[in-house]
XYZ file of C-alpha atoms in Angstrom:
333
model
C 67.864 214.969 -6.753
C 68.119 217.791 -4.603
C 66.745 220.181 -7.064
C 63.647 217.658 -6.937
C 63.447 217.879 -3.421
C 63.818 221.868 -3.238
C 60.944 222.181 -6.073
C 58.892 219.640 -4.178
C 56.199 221.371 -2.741
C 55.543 224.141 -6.212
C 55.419 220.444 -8.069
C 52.939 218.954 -5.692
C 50.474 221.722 -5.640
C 50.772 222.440 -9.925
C 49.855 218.641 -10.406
C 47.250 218.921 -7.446
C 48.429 215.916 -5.718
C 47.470 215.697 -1.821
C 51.384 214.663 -1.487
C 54.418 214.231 -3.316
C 57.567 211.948 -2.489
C 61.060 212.142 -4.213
C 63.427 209.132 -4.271
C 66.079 207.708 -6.264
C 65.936 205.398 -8.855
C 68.841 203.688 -10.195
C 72.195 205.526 -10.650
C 70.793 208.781 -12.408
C 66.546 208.801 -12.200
C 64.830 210.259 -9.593
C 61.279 208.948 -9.175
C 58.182 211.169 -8.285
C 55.467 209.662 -6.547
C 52.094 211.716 -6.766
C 49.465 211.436 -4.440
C 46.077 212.069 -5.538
C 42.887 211.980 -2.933
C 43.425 210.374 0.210
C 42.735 206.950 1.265
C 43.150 207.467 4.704
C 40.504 210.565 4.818
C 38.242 208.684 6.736
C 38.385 206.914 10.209
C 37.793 203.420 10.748
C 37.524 201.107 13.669
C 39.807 198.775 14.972
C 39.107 195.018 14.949
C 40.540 191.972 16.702
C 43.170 189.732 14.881
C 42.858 186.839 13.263
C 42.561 183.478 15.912
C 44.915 181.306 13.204
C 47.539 184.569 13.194
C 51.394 183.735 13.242
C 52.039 186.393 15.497
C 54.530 187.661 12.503
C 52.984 191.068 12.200
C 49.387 192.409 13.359
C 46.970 193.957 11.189
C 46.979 198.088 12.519
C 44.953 199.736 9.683
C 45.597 200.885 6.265
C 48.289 202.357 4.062
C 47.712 205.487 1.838
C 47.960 202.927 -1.272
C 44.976 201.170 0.144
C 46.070 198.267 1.250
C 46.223 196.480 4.798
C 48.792 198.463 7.137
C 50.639 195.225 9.437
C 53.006 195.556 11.297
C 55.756 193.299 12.764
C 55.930 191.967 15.820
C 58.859 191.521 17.626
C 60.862 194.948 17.124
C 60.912 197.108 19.664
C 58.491 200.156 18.535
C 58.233 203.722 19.268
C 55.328 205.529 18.547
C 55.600 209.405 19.002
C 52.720 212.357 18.168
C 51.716 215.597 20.334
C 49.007 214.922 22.614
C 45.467 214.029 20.184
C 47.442 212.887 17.776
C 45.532 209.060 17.981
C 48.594 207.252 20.209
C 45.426 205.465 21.469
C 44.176 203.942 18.172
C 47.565 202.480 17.651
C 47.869 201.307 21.263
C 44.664 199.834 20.911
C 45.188 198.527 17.562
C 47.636 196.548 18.784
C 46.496 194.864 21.315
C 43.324 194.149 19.244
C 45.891 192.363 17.197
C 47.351 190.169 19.471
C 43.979 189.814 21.360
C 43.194 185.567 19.979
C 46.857 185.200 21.017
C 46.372 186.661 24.923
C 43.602 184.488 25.183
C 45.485 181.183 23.808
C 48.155 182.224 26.034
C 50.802 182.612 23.219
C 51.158 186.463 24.534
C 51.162 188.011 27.760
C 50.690 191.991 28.166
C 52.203 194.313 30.780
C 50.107 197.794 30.579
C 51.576 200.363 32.098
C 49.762 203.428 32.448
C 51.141 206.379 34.837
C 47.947 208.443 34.045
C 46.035 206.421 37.405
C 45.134 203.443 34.774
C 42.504 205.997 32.550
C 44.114 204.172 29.610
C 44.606 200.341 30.276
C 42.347 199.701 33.051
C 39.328 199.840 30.437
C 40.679 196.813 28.671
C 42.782 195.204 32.176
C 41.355 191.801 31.448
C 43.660 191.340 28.271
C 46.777 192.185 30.601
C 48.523 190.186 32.950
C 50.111 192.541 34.706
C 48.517 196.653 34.659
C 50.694 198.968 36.417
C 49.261 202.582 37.351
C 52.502 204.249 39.556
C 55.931 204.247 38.945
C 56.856 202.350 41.671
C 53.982 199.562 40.336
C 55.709 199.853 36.615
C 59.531 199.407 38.122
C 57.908 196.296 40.408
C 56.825 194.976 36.521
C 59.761 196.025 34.740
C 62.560 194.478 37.318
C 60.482 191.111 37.128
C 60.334 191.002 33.438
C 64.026 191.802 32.868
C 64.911 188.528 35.672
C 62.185 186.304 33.439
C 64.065 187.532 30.417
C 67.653 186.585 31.741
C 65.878 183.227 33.071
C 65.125 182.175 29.760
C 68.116 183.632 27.782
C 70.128 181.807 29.835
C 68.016 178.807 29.065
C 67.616 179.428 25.370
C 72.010 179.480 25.418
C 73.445 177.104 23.399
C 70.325 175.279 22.466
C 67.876 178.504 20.619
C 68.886 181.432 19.059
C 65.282 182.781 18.335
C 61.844 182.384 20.713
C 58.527 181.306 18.820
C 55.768 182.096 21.316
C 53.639 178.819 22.944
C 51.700 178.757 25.893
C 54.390 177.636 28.262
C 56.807 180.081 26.826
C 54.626 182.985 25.705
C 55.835 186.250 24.194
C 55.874 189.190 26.639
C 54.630 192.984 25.322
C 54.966 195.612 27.638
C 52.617 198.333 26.623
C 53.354 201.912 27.869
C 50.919 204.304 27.330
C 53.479 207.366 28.288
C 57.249 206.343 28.360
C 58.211 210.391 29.521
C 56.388 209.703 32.615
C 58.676 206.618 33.287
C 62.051 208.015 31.911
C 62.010 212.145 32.380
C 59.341 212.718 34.615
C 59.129 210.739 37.670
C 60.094 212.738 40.293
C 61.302 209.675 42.256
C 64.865 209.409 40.488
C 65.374 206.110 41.830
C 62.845 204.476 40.494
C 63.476 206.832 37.216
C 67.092 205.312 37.170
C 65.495 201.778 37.771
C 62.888 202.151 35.104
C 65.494 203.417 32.624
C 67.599 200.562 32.991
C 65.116 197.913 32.824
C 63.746 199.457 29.869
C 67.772 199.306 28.383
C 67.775 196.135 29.661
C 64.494 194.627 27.996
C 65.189 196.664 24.685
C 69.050 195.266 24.005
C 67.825 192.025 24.893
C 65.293 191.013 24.875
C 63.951 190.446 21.293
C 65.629 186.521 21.083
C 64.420 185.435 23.964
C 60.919 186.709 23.523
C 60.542 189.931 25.524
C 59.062 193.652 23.278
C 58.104 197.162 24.270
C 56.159 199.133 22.455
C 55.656 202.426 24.122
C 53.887 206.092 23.456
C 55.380 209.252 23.739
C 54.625 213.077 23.245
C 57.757 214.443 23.422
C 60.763 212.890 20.936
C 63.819 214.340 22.452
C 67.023 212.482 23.161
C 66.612 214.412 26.899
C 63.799 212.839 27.860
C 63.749 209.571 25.983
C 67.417 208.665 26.378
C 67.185 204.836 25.206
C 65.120 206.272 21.632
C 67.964 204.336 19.653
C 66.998 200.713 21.041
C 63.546 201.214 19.113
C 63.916 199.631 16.030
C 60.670 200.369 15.221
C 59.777 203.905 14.632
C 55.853 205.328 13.615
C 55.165 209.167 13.712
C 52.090 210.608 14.152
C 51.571 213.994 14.176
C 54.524 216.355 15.654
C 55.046 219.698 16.557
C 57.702 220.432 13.161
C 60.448 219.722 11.731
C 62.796 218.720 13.576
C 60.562 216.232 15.760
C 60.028 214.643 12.625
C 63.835 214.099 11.927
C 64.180 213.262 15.653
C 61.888 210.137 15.217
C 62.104 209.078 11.871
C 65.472 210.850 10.386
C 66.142 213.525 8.156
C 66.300 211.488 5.127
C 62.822 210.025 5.912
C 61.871 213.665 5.598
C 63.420 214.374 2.339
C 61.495 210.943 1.325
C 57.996 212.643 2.316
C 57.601 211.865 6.001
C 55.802 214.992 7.216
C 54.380 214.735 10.062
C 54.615 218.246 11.163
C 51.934 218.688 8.436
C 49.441 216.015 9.674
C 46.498 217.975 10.764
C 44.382 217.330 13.728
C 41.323 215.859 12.122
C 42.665 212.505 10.955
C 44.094 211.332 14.163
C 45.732 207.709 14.254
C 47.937 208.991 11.175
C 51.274 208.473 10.437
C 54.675 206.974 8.662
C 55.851 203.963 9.729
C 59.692 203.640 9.363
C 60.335 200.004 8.192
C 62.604 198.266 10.935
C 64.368 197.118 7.455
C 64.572 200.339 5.941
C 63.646 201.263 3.256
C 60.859 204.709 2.174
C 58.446 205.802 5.097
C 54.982 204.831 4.217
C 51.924 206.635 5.442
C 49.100 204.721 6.925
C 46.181 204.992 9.732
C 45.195 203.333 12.242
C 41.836 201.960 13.803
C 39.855 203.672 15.937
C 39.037 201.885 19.336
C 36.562 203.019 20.785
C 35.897 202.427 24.969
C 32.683 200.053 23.876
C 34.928 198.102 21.571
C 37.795 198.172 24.224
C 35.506 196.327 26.702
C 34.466 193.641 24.154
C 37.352 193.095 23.069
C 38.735 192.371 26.067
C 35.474 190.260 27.840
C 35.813 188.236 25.064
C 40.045 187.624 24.818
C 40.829 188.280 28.157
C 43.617 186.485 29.398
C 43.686 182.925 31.356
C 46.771 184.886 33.297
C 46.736 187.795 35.884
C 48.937 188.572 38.206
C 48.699 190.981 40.799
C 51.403 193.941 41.120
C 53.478 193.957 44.441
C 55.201 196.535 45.169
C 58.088 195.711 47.706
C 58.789 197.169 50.333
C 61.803 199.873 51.491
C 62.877 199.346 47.623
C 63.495 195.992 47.522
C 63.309 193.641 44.688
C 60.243 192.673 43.080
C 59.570 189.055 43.472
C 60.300 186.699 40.277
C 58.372 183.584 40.929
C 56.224 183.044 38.199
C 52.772 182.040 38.322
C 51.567 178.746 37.486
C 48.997 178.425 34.739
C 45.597 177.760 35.785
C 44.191 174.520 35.632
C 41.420 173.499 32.426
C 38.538 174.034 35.385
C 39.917 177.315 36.900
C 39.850 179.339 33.151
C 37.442 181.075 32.886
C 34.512 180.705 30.287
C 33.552 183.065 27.343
């Protein structure tokens, strides 16, 4: 196989594919999987999910084979790719998808956006919490991890896995830049607080019904020290090689996963690393535009909003939770 791999790219370009992968098959095959034109050439724009949705996976896009790009929901997912790279349409994209969900109350999202809210803020009524400092995103954090151990503790002996309902919805914290949170907050307190939450929520918080799916620029181990509690992995567009094998794995590489060769004018592309394993697969995201952002979220917001307090002198954020609103206080479509 490794002679395969080595003669790769001379293969690719004497068929004329737009991409080639190499993988075993059986004991002694090796299979060669030729792209030819490029399904994912052209941008597209986001849309909401369905109303009747499981909340299993959420529809993202599309693969290079044509067909719907989903992903799961639950796993905790990474998404990494130098700044322009689209992070935005898959932030967006997912949201979108959990959108009839927020406004059913099934989901609640946490935004957190350490770039003054340019982000989030243009879509703050699907999020129930939107946090635009680091001391606002430890006051969020801290208070998710104590609802988290609330209901694990709860959930002991009686459920082993959470299925999202209106009185016990699934919580998504969204981060829009997890660097800012875990390498470049010049507060290291509330660095040290914000990394351990984010530990915290990651190692346990799938059963009970707590996710994060965060953005990053910059893959290293240095600056995103909990990258192994993301079981989820997508790569957009890197800087070379060795981001690539930082976020998906060298083997993903050898399977085709290039995204140091992503160029800049399909942004919102990347592989998406099956939590499962199994072959990266290349797909693209939606494209949300600030119009469709506002829409989207006039017309899911959520019934649920709570305001960010940030205590004082460092102490702990409050956990009371808030009570949901009564039929006559929800507001109408």
């Amino acid at each position: 196989m490794s002679d395969f791999e080595g003669a790769a790219e001379a293969l690719r370009v004497a068929v004329g594919a737009s991409r080639l992968r190499v993988e075993p098959h059986g004991v002694r095959d090796v299979l060669l999987s030729f792209t030819v034109g490029d399904e994912l050439r052209f941008a597209f724009d986001a849309r909401p999910g369905d109303v009747a949705s499981s909340l299993e996976s959420v529809a993202m896009g599309r693969r290079e084979d044509g067909r719907a790009w989903r992903l799961p929901v639950g796993p905790h997912t990474l998404i990494a790719g130098c700044s322009g790279s689209g992070k935005g349409s898959l932030f967006w994209s997912f949201a979108f998808g959990l959108a009839p969900a927020v406004r059913d109350g099934r989901v609640q999202l946490h935004g957190i956006d350490l770039k003054g809210g340019m982000e989030i803020l243009m879509g703050r009524d699907l999020f129930t919490t939107s946090a635009t400092s680091a001391a606002e995103a430890v006051a969020v954090l801290e208070m998710l991890v104590a609802w988290m151990q609330e209901r694990a503790g709860q959930y002991a002996g009686r459920l082993r896995t959470h299925r999202p309902t209106a009185d016990e919805p699934l919580h998504v914290v969204m981060i829009d830049e997890l660097a800012a949170l875990t390498a470049y907050c010049p507060d290291r307190d509330l660095q040290r607080r914000a990394e351990t939450a984010i530990n915290l929520i990651c190692s346990q918080g799938r059963a009970p019904g707590f996710m994060v799916f965060a953005c990053l620029q910059d893959p290293r181990k240095e600056v995103i020290p909990s990258r192994g509690l993301f079981t989820q992995m997508v790569g957009l567009r890197l800087k070379d090689l060795s981001e690539t094998s930082m976020v998906l794995g060298e083997v993903a590489v050898l399977s085709g996963a290039h995204c140091h060769r992503i160029t800049r004018d399909v942004p919102g592309t990347g592989y998406v690393l099956p939590e499962e394993g199994g072959h990266p697969v290349r797909v693209r995201a939606g494209y949300a535009s600030d119009e469709a952002i506002r829409e989207v979220a006039s017309r899911f917001r959520t019934s649920t909003q709570i305001p960010v307090v940030v205590p004082e002198h460092g102490g702990e954020p409050s956990t009371r939770r808030p009570r949901r609103p009564r039929a006559s206080e929800v507001r109408d479509d």
